[in-house]
Amino acid sequence: MGGIQGIRIAYGADYNPEQWSREVWKEDLELMRQAGVSLVSLAIFAWSELEPSSGDYRFEWLDDVMDGLDGAGIKANLSNATASPPPWFSATFPETLPVLADGTRVWPGARQGFCPSSPIYREHALRLTRMIAERYREHPALAMWHVSNEIGNHNILCYCDVSAAAFRTWLETRYRDLDQLNEAWGTSFWGQRYSDWQQILPPRQAASFGNPTHDLDFRRFSSDACLSIYRAERDVLRSVTPDVAVTTNLTPNHREFDYWSWAPDLDVIAVDHYLKAADPDAHVELAFTADVARGLAGGEPWMLMEHSTSAVNWQPRNVAKQPGEMTRNSLQHVARGADAVMFFQWRASRFGAEKYHSAMVPHAGTETKVWREVVQLGEVLDRLAEVAGTTLQAEVAFLFDWQSGWALDTPSHPSIDVEYRDQVHSLYRSLWNAGVTVDVVAPGADLSGYGLVVVPSLYITNTGTARSIDEFVAAGGAVIVTYMSGVVDDNLHVFSGAFPGAFRDVLGVRVEEFFPLREGETATLDDGSRASVWSELLHLEGAEAIASYVDGPLPGTPAVTVNEYGEGRAWYLATRLEQGTVDNLVQDVLRTLKIRPPIPMITAPAGVEATRRTGSAGSYLFLINHGVETAHLMAKGRELITGRDVAGTLALRAGAVAVVREETG
Ligand SMILES: [Zn+2]
């Protein structure tokens, strides 16, 4: 039947009734009915209300809220309320507060004030989880469980002694004996050889650069420690209600998690996404995050658990959304596979740290742009109900690796200007500009079925990942690889021989030395384009040069190459090219491979997005115009938002969205 927990396209928000009187609760239910709300995330920050002192539980108010929701036909995505321990907890157990790299123990007073490895936190969190699970296991409003909130966002890296012990246990599991660890970390450098496990600490603030593999393993451990909290709380919920789905809201834009390892543990993938107000093309970044969510979901529908109706409160300048923008953002997520559109939060808070964060019910009430649009969006999602459960198909795989991001973002590299996300967003942007749909995949993923694999700065490349790309190209696939890929293995050891180690054969090049450019320096290529940030002393070993330097530190040296390898081809971008140059190159490659957007665009001004969701219910074309001019697009079928028939072409005005159920045959 499709949809999340039996709801076609779920619509709603975080609901925090503990901030409001019972009179307001009544109004909430009436307004939720008007808006078409079907699902609310409840009790996320309610620990101090549910357990105001240790072991003193107060569930009556939550019983009433749950009963009220049930009476109104609204389902609860009920939280186990462990996101923020209460003041009594921190006062009783100050040793559970997180410690920074410099040894400072943070004070309570914000949220997530706990060490992810603390057994005391875990004991109390699991006790509360069991109480909530037992109390609401049979409640008719219960649709799914929401574990904690944005686990680890503020506290993932804790350097306390408890974390140190947990880190050592994690390392003993990974390496088994100390010689293996010394080998992996390269401790013969700078005299760092460990002779006892007890000597190993988290990478606390030291006199100079730390050991990079030590740092990488600490990040791996920290991501796993947060995942371990989720698993423990999930297991309690599952033991009480084996048939109720469990999830938690992931934050793919936060850099510190390897969510590829989390995804199998979530019954449904849920993500939070907030536009960056300073980014004029934030819709491209939105598309990327939505594609990451769909990648984590293995192509299945996923939940947009939080976004905003308008401004947020936590950026330097919190820009309000223009009329239509909230709807456009919401439907862009649906266009990329979301079967739920949820917000933080239902009603704007009058107090607290997020009182200037927008909500479905603004401070100014219902005579507002936001409320009118909230009601309209509810109606639109209702008209799109049949889309639920359908999926997207892509011919391009986009290889994304949080760990390469961690490793490249640490100091002591050839250039501070080499940024993982810079290359990720540049290549993704070119694919978005070309209008093709991409699947975001993990290193080592099955690549069969794709025509093109894009590999931005895959710094860490183990032999399995390298082999999967080699075999893909040898069998006729195409790959685009950018600089700083294939340089080190899982332990951050440089591949012997020459760069780009793991990709030398498939790319047909040999790089003898890196030549990073100075800040602001550019070099000219013989096709007239300009390079910045990076260059390499590159020799062709089978590849052909597409463009070479005419000036800069390496005149005459190839900067962009292509190699015939087996039945396929491999392009290498050995420098940072301007966006327009990357766009042209990617479009040439797509044209060669006959990979096209979902529909031909008759006139397609910049900023038009098209995706297709298909399933047994039908084929649905999503058309979104982020630009400033009307676009004329080919489509035939019934437009579901307006209910009008589209005979062959559709004029999509600036800012508008159309969803066409396509005629088949
Ligand atoms: Zn700790």
XYZ file of C-alpha atoms and ligand atoms in Angstrom:
666
model
C 0.000 0.000 0.000
C 2.986 2.362 0.370
C 3.459 5.174 2.813
C 5.002 5.364 6.247
C 3.240 3.244 8.881
C 0.091 3.017 6.812
C -0.141 6.795 6.359
C 0.076 7.710 2.675
C 2.305 10.789 2.792
C 2.664 11.557 6.490
C 2.336 15.228 7.428
C 3.079 16.830 10.747
C 5.709 18.084 13.157
C 7.445 17.722 16.470
C 4.671 18.339 18.976
C 5.681 19.747 22.365
C 2.442 20.142 24.358
C 4.448 20.269 27.605
C 5.165 23.925 26.744
C 1.453 24.800 26.664
C -1.751 24.769 28.733
C -4.570 22.287 28.236
C -6.690 25.003 26.581
C -4.025 25.293 23.908
C -3.982 21.488 23.485
C -7.666 21.624 22.478
C -6.940 24.309 19.920
C -3.934 22.285 18.696
C -6.134 19.316 17.803
C -8.594 21.541 15.928
C -5.803 23.278 14.008
C -4.108 19.941 13.234
C -7.403 18.785 11.731
C -7.564 21.948 9.602
C -4.004 21.434 8.388
C -4.464 17.743 7.619
C -1.803 16.649 10.133
C -1.569 12.863 10.293
C 1.548 12.229 12.411
C 3.329 14.078 15.241
C 6.658 13.381 16.937
C 5.883 13.515 20.618
C 7.773 13.853 23.925
C 11.234 14.247 22.393
C 12.485 16.605 25.125
C 10.045 15.548 27.839
C 12.331 13.578 30.180
C 12.270 16.213 32.946
C 8.455 16.381 32.680
C 8.006 12.590 32.679
C 10.536 11.914 35.460
C 10.871 15.175 37.447
C 13.016 13.403 40.045
C 14.683 10.022 39.924
C 12.113 7.241 39.688
C 9.137 9.622 40.112
C 7.206 9.133 36.879
C 4.396 11.480 35.740
C 2.741 10.033 32.654
C -0.811 11.313 33.176
C -0.365 14.403 31.021
C 1.125 12.333 28.191
C -1.742 9.832 28.521
C -4.156 12.709 27.919
C -2.191 13.982 24.927
C -2.035 10.494 23.393
C -5.776 10.011 23.989
C -6.494 13.412 22.438
C -4.456 12.543 19.349
C -6.235 9.236 19.015
C -9.610 10.963 19.295
C -8.561 13.293 16.488
C -7.312 10.438 14.279
C -3.677 11.575 14.494
C -0.856 9.079 14.954
C 2.103 9.474 17.311
C 5.724 8.983 16.396
C 6.364 8.630 20.105
C 9.788 9.402 21.493
C 11.424 7.553 24.356
C 12.313 11.054 25.633
C 16.009 10.401 26.252
C 17.473 13.266 24.189
C 18.159 15.555 27.102
C 18.632 14.287 30.648
C 16.986 16.423 33.387
C 18.852 18.743 35.784
C 18.499 16.240 38.661
C 20.382 13.708 36.565
C 23.338 16.011 35.822
C 23.407 17.248 39.438
C 23.456 13.675 40.790
C 25.913 12.359 38.205
C 28.170 15.239 37.115
C 30.646 12.641 35.858
C 28.256 11.972 32.959
C 28.769 15.450 31.457
C 30.859 15.477 28.252
C 34.523 16.531 28.235
C 36.110 18.580 25.440
C 39.466 17.815 23.784
C 41.218 20.302 26.094
C 39.926 18.526 29.197
C 37.146 21.013 30.017
C 34.035 19.312 31.327
C 31.003 21.161 29.958
C 28.292 22.282 32.316
C 24.634 21.332 32.153
C 22.172 23.916 30.875
C 21.828 23.198 27.169
C 20.782 19.824 25.728
C 22.474 16.470 25.100
C 24.640 17.076 28.165
C 25.874 13.519 28.485
C 28.822 11.366 27.486
C 27.732 8.888 24.774
C 29.705 6.127 26.496
C 28.372 6.760 30.000
C 26.918 3.558 31.537
C 25.045 5.737 34.064
C 23.284 7.671 31.303
C 22.520 4.432 29.502
C 21.060 2.795 32.604
C 18.698 5.715 33.258
C 17.807 6.153 29.576
C 16.944 2.467 29.207
C 14.874 2.555 32.411
C 12.829 5.484 31.048
C 12.575 3.820 27.620
C 11.133 0.666 29.158
C 8.621 2.663 31.247
C 7.367 4.508 28.151
C 7.304 1.380 26.004
C 5.317 -0.569 28.614
C 2.880 2.276 29.181
C 2.022 2.968 25.530
C 2.577 -0.462 23.946
C -1.137 -0.949 23.294
C -2.106 2.691 22.758
C -4.067 3.102 19.514
C -2.280 6.383 18.672
C 1.167 4.729 18.714
C 2.410 4.406 15.114
C 6.189 4.280 15.548
C 9.030 4.991 17.958
C 11.394 7.960 17.702
C 14.602 7.182 19.605
C 16.243 10.193 21.264
C 16.860 13.161 18.915
C 19.665 13.914 16.459
C 21.822 11.519 18.473
C 25.327 12.879 19.062
C 24.876 16.242 17.370
C 26.362 18.192 20.269
C 28.156 15.498 22.235
C 29.505 12.927 19.794
C 33.181 13.647 20.524
C 33.646 13.157 24.271
C 37.212 12.919 25.604
C 36.462 11.890 29.221
C 38.029 8.944 31.040
C 34.883 6.844 30.544
C 35.100 7.486 26.808
C 38.826 6.670 26.954
C 38.082 3.246 28.448
C 35.315 2.616 25.911
C 37.662 3.686 23.099
C 40.284 1.172 24.305
C 37.662 -1.606 24.342
C 36.612 -0.640 20.797
C 40.279 -0.679 19.704
C 40.889 -4.091 21.301
C 37.947 -5.466 19.301
C 39.279 -3.904 16.098
C 42.959 -4.798 16.445
C 43.016 -7.675 18.987
C 46.681 -7.135 19.824
C 48.713 -4.020 20.404
C 51.234 -4.772 17.650
C 48.425 -4.576 15.106
C 47.373 -1.205 16.475
C 50.949 0.098 16.434
C 51.258 -1.046 12.824
C 47.939 0.511 11.776
C 48.624 3.808 13.503
C 52.226 3.969 12.292
C 53.463 4.637 15.801
C 57.098 4.182 14.774
C 56.762 7.785 13.542
C 57.473 10.430 16.200
C 58.192 7.689 18.751
C 54.563 6.916 19.555
C 54.770 3.136 20.078
C 52.354 1.912 22.777
C 53.467 -0.861 25.122
C 50.214 -1.115 27.127
C 46.552 -0.528 26.164
C 46.192 1.735 29.202
C 48.531 4.279 27.587
C 45.977 4.951 24.834
C 43.811 8.038 25.336
C 41.312 9.848 23.140
C 43.146 12.321 20.855
C 43.084 15.066 23.474
C 44.642 18.445 22.806
C 48.383 17.864 22.406
C 51.455 19.984 21.722
C 51.282 19.621 17.942
C 49.593 17.561 15.227
C 48.216 14.320 16.583
C 48.478 10.931 14.939
C 45.973 11.013 12.042
C 44.990 7.341 12.300
C 44.454 7.741 16.043
C 42.141 10.643 15.231
C 40.311 8.694 12.489
C 39.783 5.692 14.760
C 38.430 7.989 17.478
C 35.875 9.342 15.008
C 34.943 5.813 13.958
C 34.613 4.855 17.624
C 32.534 7.974 18.397
C 30.092 7.322 15.526
C 29.792 3.730 16.753
C 29.296 4.875 20.374
C 26.310 6.986 19.310
C 24.978 4.128 17.193
C 25.326 1.902 20.243
C 23.026 4.231 22.248
C 20.448 4.000 19.470
C 20.705 0.215 19.333
C 20.347 -0.194 23.101
C 17.228 2.005 23.246
C 15.831 0.428 20.066
C 16.316 -3.056 21.534
C 14.251 -2.172 24.608
C 11.433 -0.792 22.433
C 11.591 -3.833 20.149
C 11.449 -6.241 23.080
C 8.192 -4.641 24.273
C 6.591 -3.904 20.872
C 8.210 -6.184 18.272
C 5.848 -5.000 15.520
C 6.239 -1.228 15.931
C 8.790 0.458 13.648
C 11.721 2.236 15.297
C 13.719 5.124 13.890
C 15.740 8.151 14.880
C 16.248 11.436 13.044
C 19.620 11.436 11.271
C 21.428 14.653 10.336
C 23.354 13.948 7.114
C 24.789 17.468 7.034
C 26.520 16.913 10.353
C 29.960 15.604 9.431
C 30.777 13.393 12.388
C 28.656 10.297 11.665
C 29.197 7.403 9.304
C 25.523 6.823 8.639
C 26.243 3.985 6.192
C 26.858 1.852 9.271
C 23.691 3.157 10.998
C 21.205 2.652 8.177
C 20.637 -1.125 8.578
C 19.530 -0.552 12.198
C 16.680 1.857 11.360
C 13.317 0.358 10.366
C 12.705 3.467 8.269
C 15.263 6.142 7.406
C 14.387 9.580 8.820
C 16.449 12.744 8.298
C 16.367 16.391 9.317
C 17.198 19.067 6.761
C 17.556 22.825 7.116
C 18.378 25.234 4.314
C 21.560 27.242 4.694
C 20.325 30.815 4.429
C 23.688 32.031 3.147
C 23.604 29.611 0.176
C 21.856 31.170 -2.853
C 21.469 27.693 -4.381
C 20.332 25.920 -1.254
C 17.870 23.844 -3.314
C 20.831 21.959 -4.853
C 22.158 21.132 -1.403
C 18.609 20.115 -0.410
C 18.513 17.731 -3.394
C 21.836 16.209 -2.343
C 20.684 15.630 1.241
C 17.441 14.081 -0.015
C 19.456 11.773 -2.282
C 21.685 10.836 0.679
C 18.531 9.940 2.629
C 17.262 7.803 -0.241
C 20.716 6.181 -0.476
C 20.627 5.325 3.227
C 17.140 3.885 2.675
C 18.486 1.641 -0.099
C 16.150 3.345 -2.573
C 13.045 2.811 -0.455
C 10.818 5.704 0.708
C 12.102 7.673 3.693
C 10.879 10.324 6.113
C 11.711 14.008 6.159
C 11.451 14.164 9.947
C 12.275 17.849 10.382
C 12.559 20.941 8.259
C 11.275 24.473 8.776
C 8.198 26.345 7.645
C 10.297 29.513 7.460
C 13.369 30.863 9.336
C 15.418 28.911 11.869
C 17.124 30.357 14.949
C 20.660 28.980 14.892
C 22.324 30.548 11.850
C 24.013 33.964 11.962
C 21.237 35.486 9.802
C 17.996 33.549 9.774
C 16.274 34.307 6.503
C 12.505 33.826 6.296
C 11.075 31.801 3.406
C 9.403 33.542 0.490
C 5.776 32.694 -0.345
C 5.736 29.239 -1.936
C 9.231 28.338 -0.797
C 8.138 26.058 2.052
C 5.859 24.120 -0.298
C 8.576 23.925 -2.925
C 11.124 22.654 -0.371
C 8.655 20.072 0.926
C 7.730 18.740 -2.511
C 11.379 18.651 -3.545
C 11.951 16.104 -0.774
C 8.883 14.140 -1.922
C 10.193 14.302 -5.512
C 13.327 12.520 -4.249
C 11.552 9.753 -2.377
C 10.235 11.170 0.910
C 6.911 9.702 2.035
C 6.671 12.041 5.039
C 6.884 15.821 5.359
C 7.428 16.872 8.961
C 8.569 20.070 10.638
C 10.248 21.290 13.745
C 7.830 22.209 15.256
C 4.033 22.323 15.516
C 3.599 25.564 17.474
C 6.272 28.274 17.817
C 7.629 28.333 21.379
C 7.152 31.484 23.472
C 10.355 30.806 25.408
C 13.578 28.873 25.287
C 16.532 28.710 22.918
C 14.446 28.108 19.786
C 11.654 30.631 20.284
C 12.582 32.353 16.999
C 12.471 29.086 15.072
C 9.463 29.046 12.738
C 6.675 26.488 13.208
C 3.458 25.289 11.581
C 1.527 27.605 13.927
C 3.507 30.866 14.075
C 3.535 33.374 16.957
C 1.308 35.588 14.819
C -1.355 32.873 14.644
C -3.425 31.705 11.719
C -3.887 34.972 9.800
C -0.440 34.454 8.305
C 1.403 33.427 5.164
C 2.904 30.466 7.044
C -0.417 29.081 8.297
C -2.195 29.509 4.962
C 0.642 27.656 3.256
C 0.667 24.945 5.946
C -3.031 24.277 5.275
C -2.491 24.315 1.509
C 0.437 21.919 1.774
C -1.726 19.497 3.753
C -4.252 19.559 0.893
C -1.527 19.096 -1.727
C -0.028 16.090 0.082
C -3.512 14.603 0.245
C -3.811 14.929 -3.538
C -0.400 13.248 -3.903
C -1.355 10.295 -1.685
C -1.116 7.810 -4.550
C 2.595 8.636 -4.980
C 3.435 6.993 -1.631
C 5.530 3.864 -1.941
C 6.854 4.661 -5.425
C 10.617 4.858 -6.024
C 13.195 6.534 -8.278
C 15.567 4.957 -10.789
C 19.035 6.303 -11.547
C 21.743 5.483 -14.068
C 24.405 7.417 -12.141
C 25.904 6.332 -8.814
C 27.502 9.017 -6.641
C 30.047 7.608 -4.227
C 29.873 9.395 -0.871
C 32.112 8.611 2.099
C 31.870 10.346 5.469
C 35.223 8.848 6.530
C 37.138 10.432 3.640
C 35.566 13.702 4.765
C 36.825 13.194 8.337
C 40.310 12.344 7.144
C 40.630 15.244 4.681
C 39.225 17.790 7.134
C 42.003 17.193 9.666
C 45.213 19.283 9.573
C 48.642 18.272 8.251
C 47.660 17.767 4.611
C 49.191 19.202 1.409
C 46.663 22.066 1.272
C 44.056 23.464 3.634
C 42.000 24.339 0.538
C 41.336 20.698 -0.340
C 37.894 20.180 1.177
C 35.932 16.984 0.762
C 32.505 18.628 0.644
C 33.740 21.145 -1.919
C 34.355 18.382 -4.467
C 31.197 16.505 -3.454
C 29.037 19.578 -3.994
C 30.796 20.624 -7.202
C 30.242 17.260 -8.902
C 26.754 16.839 -7.505
C 25.895 20.309 -8.728
C 27.009 19.447 -12.262
C 24.803 16.373 -12.265
C 21.908 18.439 -10.876
C 22.471 21.080 -13.557
C 22.412 18.322 -16.174
C 19.053 17.227 -14.781
C 19.944 13.573 -14.237
C 18.882 11.568 -11.208
C 21.678 10.038 -9.115
C 21.800 7.394 -6.415
C 24.147 8.235 -3.543
C 26.000 5.027 -2.627
C 28.580 3.855 -0.091
C 32.155 2.868 -0.974
C 32.133 -0.784 -1.978
C 28.443 -0.701 -3.035
C 27.190 -2.913 -5.867
C 27.648 -0.780 -8.989
C 26.051 -3.123 -11.514
C 23.121 -1.504 -13.265
C 24.709 1.959 -13.372
C 26.203 3.537 -16.471
C 28.336 6.117 -14.665
C 29.957 6.230 -11.231
C 31.141 9.572 -9.880
C 33.912 9.514 -7.272
C 34.665 12.895 -5.671
C 37.925 13.001 -3.655
C 37.663 9.471 -2.287
C 40.774 9.956 -0.163
C 40.435 6.659 1.736
C 40.159 3.767 -0.704
C 40.524 0.218 0.456
C 41.323 -2.587 -1.970
C 37.702 -3.782 -2.032
C 36.416 -0.383 -3.141
C 39.206 -0.004 -5.710
C 38.475 -3.461 -7.095
C 34.732 -2.776 -7.403
C 35.459 0.339 -9.469
C 38.106 -1.443 -11.567
C 35.685 -4.258 -12.362
C 32.854 -1.829 -13.089
C 34.947 0.072 -15.647
C 36.530 -3.053 -17.128
C 33.014 -4.390 -17.775
C 32.045 -1.276 -19.741
C 31.150 1.298 -17.069
C 32.304 4.902 -16.937
C 33.810 6.624 -13.939
C 34.759 10.222 -13.092
C 37.349 10.545 -10.313
C 38.633 13.804 -8.825
C 41.944 14.674 -7.172
C 42.952 13.328 -3.747
C 41.193 10.028 -4.491
C 42.783 6.647 -3.871
C 45.677 8.168 -1.938
C 45.519 6.198 1.341
C 44.146 2.911 2.669
C 41.792 2.345 5.623
C 44.660 3.081 8.041
C 45.578 6.310 6.180
C 48.815 4.725 4.915
C 49.853 6.143 1.532
C 49.772 3.522 -1.230
C 53.342 2.708 -2.269
C 54.560 3.639 -5.707
C 52.817 6.724 -6.987
C 49.549 8.613 -6.650
C 46.640 8.112 -7.082
C 47.572 4.717 -5.605
C 44.381 2.675 -5.693
C 43.218 4.222 -8.991
C 46.463 4.285 -11.006
C 45.548 1.400 -13.302
C 41.984 2.361 -14.008
C 42.899 6.025 -14.585
C 46.066 5.189 -16.565
C 48.146 7.902 -14.915
C 51.139 8.138 -12.597
C 51.497 11.179 -10.327
C 54.981 11.691 -8.950
C 54.375 14.783 -6.815
C 51.581 17.061 -5.618
C 51.870 20.754 -6.501
C 49.222 22.596 -4.452
C 48.612 26.167 -5.576
C 48.960 29.189 -3.324
C 45.916 30.855 -1.812
C 44.011 32.585 -4.630
C 46.473 31.391 -7.310
C 45.074 30.038 -10.568
C 46.574 28.288 -13.582
C 45.357 28.379 -17.190
C 44.554 25.242 -19.156
C 44.948 24.888 -22.916
C 41.157 24.786 -23.374
C 40.986 28.286 -21.910
C 39.584 27.225 -18.534
C 41.194 27.971 -15.185
C 42.293 25.728 -12.352
C 42.762 26.569 -8.686
C 43.751 24.972 -5.360
C 45.534 21.926 -6.716
C 47.853 20.554 -9.380
C 49.867 17.355 -9.766
C 53.011 16.348 -11.647
C 51.101 13.771 -13.691
C 52.406 11.351 -16.346
C 50.178 9.576 -18.824
C 50.394 5.791 -18.630
C 47.761 4.865 -21.171
C 45.414 7.797 -20.572
C 45.013 10.740 -22.955
C 45.154 14.370 -21.916
C 41.896 16.286 -22.342
C 43.363 19.531 -20.998
C 46.891 20.531 -19.913
C 48.393 23.531 -18.114
C 49.839 26.365 -20.136
C 51.132 28.239 -17.074
C 51.390 27.866 -13.313
C 53.905 25.534 -11.690
C 53.463 22.704 -14.245
C 53.149 24.045 -17.825
C 52.602 21.205 -20.310
C 51.380 18.767 -17.661
C 47.953 17.136 -18.143
C 45.252 18.305 -15.695
C 42.235 16.407 -17.048
C 42.579 12.936 -18.569
C 40.550 10.030 -19.908
C 41.597 6.392 -20.058
C 40.159 3.461 -21.997
C 40.145 0.575 -19.544
C 38.727 -2.793 -20.556
C 35.351 -2.093 -22.095
C 34.908 1.192 -20.215
C 36.381 4.638 -19.666
C 37.754 6.556 -16.695
C 38.035 10.344 -16.481
C 40.384 12.013 -13.994
C 40.086 15.622 -12.851
C 43.505 16.289 -11.304
C 42.727 19.874 -10.301
C 39.911 22.042 -9.022
C 38.067 23.273 -12.111
C 35.577 26.116 -12.279
C 31.966 25.003 -11.919
C 31.130 25.769 -15.563
C 34.053 23.605 -16.734
C 32.968 20.703 -14.539
C 29.405 21.162 -15.838
C 30.587 20.943 -19.448
C 32.746 17.915 -18.826
C 29.980 16.067 -16.961
C 27.488 16.913 -19.717
C 29.890 15.603 -22.371
C 30.295 12.355 -20.439
C 26.521 12.003 -19.969
C 25.944 12.660 -23.674
C 28.526 10.018 -24.625
C 26.792 7.533 -22.351
C 23.285 8.571 -23.494
C 22.241 9.280 -19.893
C 19.412 11.822 -20.027
C 17.107 13.733 -17.700
C 13.666 12.188 -17.047
C 12.081 14.388 -19.749
C 13.303 16.523 -22.630
C 13.022 20.191 -21.680
C 11.695 22.305 -24.523
C 12.944 25.525 -23.026
C 14.738 24.889 -19.783
C 15.989 27.980 -18.032
C 18.421 27.418 -15.182
C 17.000 25.959 -12.014
C 14.403 23.520 -13.336
C 14.335 20.131 -11.659
C 12.610 16.980 -12.915
C 12.417 13.580 -11.234
C 10.224 10.548 -11.762
C 8.782 8.247 -9.101
C 7.359 4.971 -10.368
C 5.640 1.934 -8.937
C 2.675 -0.328 -9.413
C 0.400 2.688 -8.841
C 1.794 4.545 -11.839
C 4.487 6.914 -13.003
C 4.736 10.391 -11.465
C 6.754 13.216 -12.930
C 7.796 15.906 -10.420
C 8.633 19.260 -12.010
C 10.004 22.080 -9.867
C 11.006 25.502 -11.127
C 13.607 27.073 -8.805
C 14.441 29.715 -11.408
C 13.048 33.115 -12.272
C 11.530 32.380 -15.712
C 8.625 30.243 -16.877
C 9.787 26.857 -18.166
C 8.082 24.905 -20.951
C 8.340 21.182 -20.351
C 7.113 18.023 -22.027
C 4.543 16.097 -20.020
C 1.345 14.215 -20.693
C -1.209 13.091 -18.146
C -3.087 14.438 -15.131
C -1.471 17.162 -13.005
C -2.369 16.109 -9.474
C -2.050 19.438 -7.621
C -4.487 21.301 -9.890
C -6.370 18.266 -11.203
C -5.926 19.501 -14.777
C -5.018 17.424 -17.804
C -1.686 18.125 -19.492
C -1.795 17.433 -23.215
C 1.910 17.396 -24.136
C 3.555 20.542 -22.842
C 3.324 22.278 -19.532
C 4.218 25.893 -18.732
C 5.731 25.920 -15.244
C 6.004 29.407 -13.843
C 8.920 30.528 -11.665
C 8.690 28.997 -8.197
C 5.965 26.509 -9.131
C 5.729 22.738 -8.701
C 3.755 20.275 -10.821
C 3.246 16.550 -10.316
C 1.999 14.748 -13.405
C 0.588 11.237 -13.282
C 1.865 10.153 -16.662
C -0.212 8.441 -19.270
C 1.296 5.108 -20.140
C 1.243 3.403 -23.512
Zn 32.901 10.634 27.674
